[in-house]
mmCIF file of C-alpha atoms in Angstrom:
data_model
loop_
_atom_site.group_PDB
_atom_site.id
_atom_site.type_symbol
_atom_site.label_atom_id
_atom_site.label_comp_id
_atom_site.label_asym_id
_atom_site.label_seq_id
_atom_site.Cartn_x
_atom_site.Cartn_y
_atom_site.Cartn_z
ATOM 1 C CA UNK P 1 14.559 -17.789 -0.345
ATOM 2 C CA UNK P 2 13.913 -19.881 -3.530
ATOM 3 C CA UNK P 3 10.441 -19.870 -5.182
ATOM 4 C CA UNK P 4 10.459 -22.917 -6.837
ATOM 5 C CA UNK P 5 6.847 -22.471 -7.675
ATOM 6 C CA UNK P 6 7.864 -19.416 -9.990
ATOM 7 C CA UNK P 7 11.031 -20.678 -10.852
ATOM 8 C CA UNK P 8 9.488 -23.646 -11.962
ATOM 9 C CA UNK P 9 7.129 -21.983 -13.898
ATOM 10 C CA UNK P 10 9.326 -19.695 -15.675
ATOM 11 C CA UNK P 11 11.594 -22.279 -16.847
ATOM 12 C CA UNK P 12 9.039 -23.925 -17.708
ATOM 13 C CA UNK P 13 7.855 -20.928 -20.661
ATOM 14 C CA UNK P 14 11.262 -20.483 -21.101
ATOM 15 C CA UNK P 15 11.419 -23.702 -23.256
ATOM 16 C CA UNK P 16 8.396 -22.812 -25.251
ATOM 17 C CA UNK P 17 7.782 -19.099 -27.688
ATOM 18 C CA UNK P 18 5.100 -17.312 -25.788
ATOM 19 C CA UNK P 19 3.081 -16.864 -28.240
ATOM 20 C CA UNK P 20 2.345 -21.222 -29.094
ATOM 21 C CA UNK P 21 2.046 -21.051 -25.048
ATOM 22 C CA UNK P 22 -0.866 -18.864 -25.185
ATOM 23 C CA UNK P 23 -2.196 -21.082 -28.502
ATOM 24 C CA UNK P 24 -2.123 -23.857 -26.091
ATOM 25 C CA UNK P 25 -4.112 -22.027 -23.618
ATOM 26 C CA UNK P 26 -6.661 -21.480 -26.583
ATOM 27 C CA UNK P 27 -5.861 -18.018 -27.741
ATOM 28 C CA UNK P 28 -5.398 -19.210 -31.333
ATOM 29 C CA UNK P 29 -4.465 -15.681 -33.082
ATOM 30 C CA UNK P 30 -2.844 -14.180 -29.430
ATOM 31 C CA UNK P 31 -2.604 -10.301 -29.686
ATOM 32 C CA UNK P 32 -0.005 -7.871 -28.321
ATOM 33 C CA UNK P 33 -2.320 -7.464 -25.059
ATOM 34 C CA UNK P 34 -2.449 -11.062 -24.223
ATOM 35 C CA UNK P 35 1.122 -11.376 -24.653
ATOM 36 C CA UNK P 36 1.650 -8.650 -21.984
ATOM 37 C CA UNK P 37 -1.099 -10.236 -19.435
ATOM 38 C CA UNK P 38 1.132 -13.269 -19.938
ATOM 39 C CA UNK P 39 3.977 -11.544 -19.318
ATOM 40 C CA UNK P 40 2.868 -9.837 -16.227
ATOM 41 C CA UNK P 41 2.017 -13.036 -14.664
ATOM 42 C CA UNK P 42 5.450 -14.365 -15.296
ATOM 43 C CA UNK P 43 7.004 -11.314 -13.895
ATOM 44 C CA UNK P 44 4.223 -10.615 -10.838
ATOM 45 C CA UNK P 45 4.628 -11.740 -7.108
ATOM 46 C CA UNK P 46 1.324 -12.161 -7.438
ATOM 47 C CA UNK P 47 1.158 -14.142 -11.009
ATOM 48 C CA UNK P 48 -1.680 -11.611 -12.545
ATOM 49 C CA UNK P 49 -4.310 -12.412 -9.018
ATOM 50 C CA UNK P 50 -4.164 -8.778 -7.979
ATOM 51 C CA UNK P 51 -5.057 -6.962 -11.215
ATOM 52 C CA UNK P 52 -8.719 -8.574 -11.700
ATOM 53 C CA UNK P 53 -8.275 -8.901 -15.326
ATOM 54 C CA UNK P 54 -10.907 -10.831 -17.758
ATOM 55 C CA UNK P 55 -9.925 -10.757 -21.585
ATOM 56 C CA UNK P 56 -13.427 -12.660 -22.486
ATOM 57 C CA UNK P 57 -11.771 -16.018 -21.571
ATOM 58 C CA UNK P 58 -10.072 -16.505 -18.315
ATOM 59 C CA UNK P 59 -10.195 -14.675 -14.970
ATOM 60 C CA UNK P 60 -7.115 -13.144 -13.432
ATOM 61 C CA UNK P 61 -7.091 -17.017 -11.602
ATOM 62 C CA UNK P 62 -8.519 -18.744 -14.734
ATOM 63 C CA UNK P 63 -5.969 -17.492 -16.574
ATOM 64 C CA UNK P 64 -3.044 -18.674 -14.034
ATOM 65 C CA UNK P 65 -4.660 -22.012 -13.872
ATOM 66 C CA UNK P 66 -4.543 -23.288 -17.588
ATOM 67 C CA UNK P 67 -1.299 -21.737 -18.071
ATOM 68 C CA UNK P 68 0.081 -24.277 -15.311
ATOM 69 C CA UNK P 69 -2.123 -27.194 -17.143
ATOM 70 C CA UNK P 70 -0.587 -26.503 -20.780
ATOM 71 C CA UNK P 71 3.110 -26.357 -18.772
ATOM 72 C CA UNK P 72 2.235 -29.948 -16.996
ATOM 73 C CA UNK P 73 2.799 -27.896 -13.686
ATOM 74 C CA UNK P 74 1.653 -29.888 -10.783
ATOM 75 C CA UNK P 75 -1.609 -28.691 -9.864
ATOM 76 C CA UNK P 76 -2.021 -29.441 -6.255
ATOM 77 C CA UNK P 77 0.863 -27.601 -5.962
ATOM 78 C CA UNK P 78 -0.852 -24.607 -8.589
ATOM 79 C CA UNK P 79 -3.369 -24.857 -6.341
ATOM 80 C CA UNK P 80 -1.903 -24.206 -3.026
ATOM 81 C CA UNK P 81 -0.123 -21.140 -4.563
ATOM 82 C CA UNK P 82 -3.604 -19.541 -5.865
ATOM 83 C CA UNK P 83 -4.573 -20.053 -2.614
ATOM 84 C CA UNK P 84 -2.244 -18.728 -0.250
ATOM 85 C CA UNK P 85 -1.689 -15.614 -3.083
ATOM 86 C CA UNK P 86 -5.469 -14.918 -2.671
ATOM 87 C CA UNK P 87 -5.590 -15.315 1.172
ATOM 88 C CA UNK P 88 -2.546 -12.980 1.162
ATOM 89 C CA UNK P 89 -4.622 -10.195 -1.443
ATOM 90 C CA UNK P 90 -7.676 -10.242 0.570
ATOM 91 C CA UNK P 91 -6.090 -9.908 3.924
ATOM 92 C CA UNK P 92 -4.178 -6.488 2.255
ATOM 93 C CA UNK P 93 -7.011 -5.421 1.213
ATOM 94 C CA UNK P 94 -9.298 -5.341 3.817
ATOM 95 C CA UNK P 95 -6.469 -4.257 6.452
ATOM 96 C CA UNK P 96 -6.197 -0.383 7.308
ATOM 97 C CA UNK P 97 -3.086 1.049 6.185
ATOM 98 C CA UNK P 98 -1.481 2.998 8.188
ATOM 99 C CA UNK P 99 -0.631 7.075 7.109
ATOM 100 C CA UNK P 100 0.777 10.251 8.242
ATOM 101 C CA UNK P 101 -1.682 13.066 8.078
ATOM 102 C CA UNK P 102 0.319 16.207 7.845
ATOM 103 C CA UNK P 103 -0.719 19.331 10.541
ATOM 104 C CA UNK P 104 -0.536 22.580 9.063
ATOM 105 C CA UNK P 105 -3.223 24.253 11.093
ATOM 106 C CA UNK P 106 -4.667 24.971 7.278
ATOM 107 C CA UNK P 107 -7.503 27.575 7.137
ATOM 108 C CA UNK P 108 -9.036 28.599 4.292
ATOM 109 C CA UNK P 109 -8.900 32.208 2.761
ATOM 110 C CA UNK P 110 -9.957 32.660 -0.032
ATOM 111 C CA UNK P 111 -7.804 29.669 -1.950
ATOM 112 C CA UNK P 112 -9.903 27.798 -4.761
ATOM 113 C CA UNK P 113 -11.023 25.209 -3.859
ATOM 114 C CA UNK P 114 -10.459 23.074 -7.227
ATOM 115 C CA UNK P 115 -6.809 24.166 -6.068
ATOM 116 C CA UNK P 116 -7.099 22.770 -2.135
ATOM 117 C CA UNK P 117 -8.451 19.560 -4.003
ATOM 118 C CA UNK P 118 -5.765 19.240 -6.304
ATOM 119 C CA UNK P 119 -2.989 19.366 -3.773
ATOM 120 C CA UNK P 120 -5.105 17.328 -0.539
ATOM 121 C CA UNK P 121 -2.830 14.504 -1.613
ATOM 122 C CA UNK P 122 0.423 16.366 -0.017
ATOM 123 C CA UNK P 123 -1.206 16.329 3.295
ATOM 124 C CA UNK P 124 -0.992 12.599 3.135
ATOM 125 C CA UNK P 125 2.301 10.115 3.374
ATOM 126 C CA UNK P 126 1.510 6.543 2.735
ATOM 127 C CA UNK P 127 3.964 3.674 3.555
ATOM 128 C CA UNK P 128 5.306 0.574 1.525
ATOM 129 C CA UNK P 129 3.303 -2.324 1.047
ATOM 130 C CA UNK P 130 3.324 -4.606 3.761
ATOM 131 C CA UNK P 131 3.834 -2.019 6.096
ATOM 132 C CA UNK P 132 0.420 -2.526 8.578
ATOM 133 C CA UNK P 133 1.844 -6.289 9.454
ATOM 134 C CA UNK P 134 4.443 -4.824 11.344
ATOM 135 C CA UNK P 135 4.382 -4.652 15.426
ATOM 136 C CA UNK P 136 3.595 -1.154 16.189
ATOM 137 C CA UNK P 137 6.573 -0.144 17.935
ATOM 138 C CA UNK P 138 7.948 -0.572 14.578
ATOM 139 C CA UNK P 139 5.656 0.948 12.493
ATOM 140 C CA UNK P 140 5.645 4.143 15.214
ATOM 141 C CA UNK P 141 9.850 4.374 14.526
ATOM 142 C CA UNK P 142 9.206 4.133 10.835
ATOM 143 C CA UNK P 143 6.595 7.001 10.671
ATOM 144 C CA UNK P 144 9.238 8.940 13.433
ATOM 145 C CA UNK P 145 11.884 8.672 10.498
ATOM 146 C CA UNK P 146 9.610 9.718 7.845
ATOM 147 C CA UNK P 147 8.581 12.965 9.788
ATOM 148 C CA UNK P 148 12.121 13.587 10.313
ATOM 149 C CA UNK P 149 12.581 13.014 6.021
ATOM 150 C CA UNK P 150 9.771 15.132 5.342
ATOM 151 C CA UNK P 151 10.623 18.142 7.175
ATOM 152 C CA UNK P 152 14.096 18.072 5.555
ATOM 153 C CA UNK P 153 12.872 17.921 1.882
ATOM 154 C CA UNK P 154 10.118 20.523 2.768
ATOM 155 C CA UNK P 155 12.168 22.963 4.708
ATOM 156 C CA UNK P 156 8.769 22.858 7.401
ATOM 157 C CA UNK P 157 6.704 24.287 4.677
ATOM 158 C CA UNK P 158 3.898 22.372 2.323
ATOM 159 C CA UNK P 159 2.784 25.006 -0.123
ATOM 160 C CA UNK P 160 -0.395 25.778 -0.190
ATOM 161 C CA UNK P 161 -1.026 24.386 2.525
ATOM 162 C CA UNK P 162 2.040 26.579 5.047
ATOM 163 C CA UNK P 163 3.724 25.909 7.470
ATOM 164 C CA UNK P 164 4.052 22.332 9.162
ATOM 165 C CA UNK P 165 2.981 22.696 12.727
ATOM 166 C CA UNK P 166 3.234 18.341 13.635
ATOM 167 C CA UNK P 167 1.820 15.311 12.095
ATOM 168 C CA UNK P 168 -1.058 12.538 12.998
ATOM 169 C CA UNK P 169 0.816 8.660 12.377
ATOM 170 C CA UNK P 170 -3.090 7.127 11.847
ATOM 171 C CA UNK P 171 -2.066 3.547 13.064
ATOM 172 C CA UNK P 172 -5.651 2.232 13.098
ATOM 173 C CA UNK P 173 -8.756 4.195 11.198
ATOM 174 C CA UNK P 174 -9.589 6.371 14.103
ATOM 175 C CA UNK P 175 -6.465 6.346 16.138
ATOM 176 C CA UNK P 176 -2.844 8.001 16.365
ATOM 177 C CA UNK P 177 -0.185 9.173 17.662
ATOM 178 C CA UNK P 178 0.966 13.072 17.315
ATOM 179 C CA UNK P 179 4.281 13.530 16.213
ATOM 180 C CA UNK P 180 6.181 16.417 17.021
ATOM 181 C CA UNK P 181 8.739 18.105 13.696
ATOM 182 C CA UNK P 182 11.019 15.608 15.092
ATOM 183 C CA UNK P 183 9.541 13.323 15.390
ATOM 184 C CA UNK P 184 8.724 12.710 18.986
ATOM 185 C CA UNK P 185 5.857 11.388 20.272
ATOM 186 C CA UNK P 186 4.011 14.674 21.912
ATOM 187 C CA UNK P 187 0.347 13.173 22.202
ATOM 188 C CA UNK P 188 -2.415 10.742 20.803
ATOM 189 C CA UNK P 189 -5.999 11.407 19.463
ATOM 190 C CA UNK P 190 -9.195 9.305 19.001
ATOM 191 C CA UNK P 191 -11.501 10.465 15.867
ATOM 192 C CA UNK P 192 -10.675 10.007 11.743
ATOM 193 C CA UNK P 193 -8.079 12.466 9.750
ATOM 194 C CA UNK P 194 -9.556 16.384 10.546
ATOM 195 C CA UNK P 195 -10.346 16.763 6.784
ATOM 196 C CA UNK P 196 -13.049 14.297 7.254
ATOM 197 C CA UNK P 197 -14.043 14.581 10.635
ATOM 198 C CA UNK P 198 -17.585 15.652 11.360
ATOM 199 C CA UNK P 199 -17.193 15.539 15.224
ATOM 200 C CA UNK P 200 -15.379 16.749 17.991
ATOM 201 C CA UNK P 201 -12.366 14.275 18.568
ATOM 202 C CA UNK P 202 -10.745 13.706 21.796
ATOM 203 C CA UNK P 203 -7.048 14.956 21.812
ATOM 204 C CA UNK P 204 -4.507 13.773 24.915
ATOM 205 C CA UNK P 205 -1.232 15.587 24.309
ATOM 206 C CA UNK P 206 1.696 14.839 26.445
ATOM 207 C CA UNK P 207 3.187 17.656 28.049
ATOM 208 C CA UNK P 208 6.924 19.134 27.894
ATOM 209 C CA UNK P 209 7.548 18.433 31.625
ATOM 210 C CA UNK P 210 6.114 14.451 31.165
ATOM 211 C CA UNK P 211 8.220 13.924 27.941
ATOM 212 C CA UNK P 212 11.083 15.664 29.485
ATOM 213 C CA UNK P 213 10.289 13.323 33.194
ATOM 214 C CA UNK P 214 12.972 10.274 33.706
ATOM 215 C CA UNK P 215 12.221 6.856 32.697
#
């Protein structure tokens, strides 16, 4: 699909040096950094809305708007784009992104702690941008692949951490699915991520002879 908001917007610099754009925006001597904000709004999805930036002059959406002024872009148009851009940031922020929490069965003995923080990140995979939007029977086969992925390039085994007993697909903040090495669904549990629980959680796990029963 054709962006003819961008497209128009880059052709539209393309005609003009960067550098007398950004005059015309009222940066009289522009510097190396406001040539690369420039830049990064030419080249962003997002045209520079998602980085919050402020040089002492315009806003991330300041910014945006009075390049699309000095380019004579139309600005009910500009305006419609900042819009639905900003909509589209808040709603990603404020969403819950899915994870996988891998299940080692950790306990501590002895290991340093400034160590155990150092490597807590491994225990998490996160997912591409984008990815909560999808339906969750599709999110659920994605996170079944990346099990699958992850216990090849591990070989079952995350450092410090041992062995990989089966991992938590956290589809809302205090709900998931267990996933079996495999991948298959084996249960589902209410309560946040173990490392930051501070209450008993309620654990349902499936048993062999139900997951093995006919549909």
């Amino acid at each position: 699909m054709i962006d003819n908001f961008k497209t128009d917007l880059v052709v539209r610099v393309a005609a003009i040096s960067l550098a007398e754009v950004l005059k015309a925006m009222g940066y009289l001597k522009p510097t190396s950094a406001n040539l690369e904000r420039l830049q990064n709004v030419l080249e962003s999805h997002e045209f520079g809305l998602n980085d919050g930036g402020y040089d002492f002059k315009f806003s991330s959406e300041g910014f945006l708007r009075a390049l699309c002024v000095v380019l004579g872009m139309d600005m009910a148009l500009t305006d419609q784009r900042i819009t639905r851009v900003t909509k589209r940031l808040a709603e990603e922020k404020a969403a819950f992104h899915p994870c996988l929490w891998v299940d080692t069965g950790f306990t501590r003995k002895g290991q340093p702690l400034f160590a155990l923080a150092a490597c807590e990140h491994q225990r998490y995979l996160n997912f591409a941008k984008g990815f909560w939007r999808l339906p969750l029977d599709r999110q659920l086969g994605r996170a079944q692949c990346m099990v699958r992925e992850h216990v090849f390039e591990t070989g079952g085994t995350l450092g410090i951490w041992g062995e990989i007993k089966q991992y938590w697909f956290y589809y809302k903040k205090e709900a998931a699915y267990l996933l079996a090495r495999n991948g298959e669904v084996i249960g589902n549990r209410a309560g946040p991520v173990p490392s930051q629980a501070k209450a008993i959680m309620a654990l349902d796990v499936i048993s062999p002879e139900t997951r093995e029963a006919p549909q």
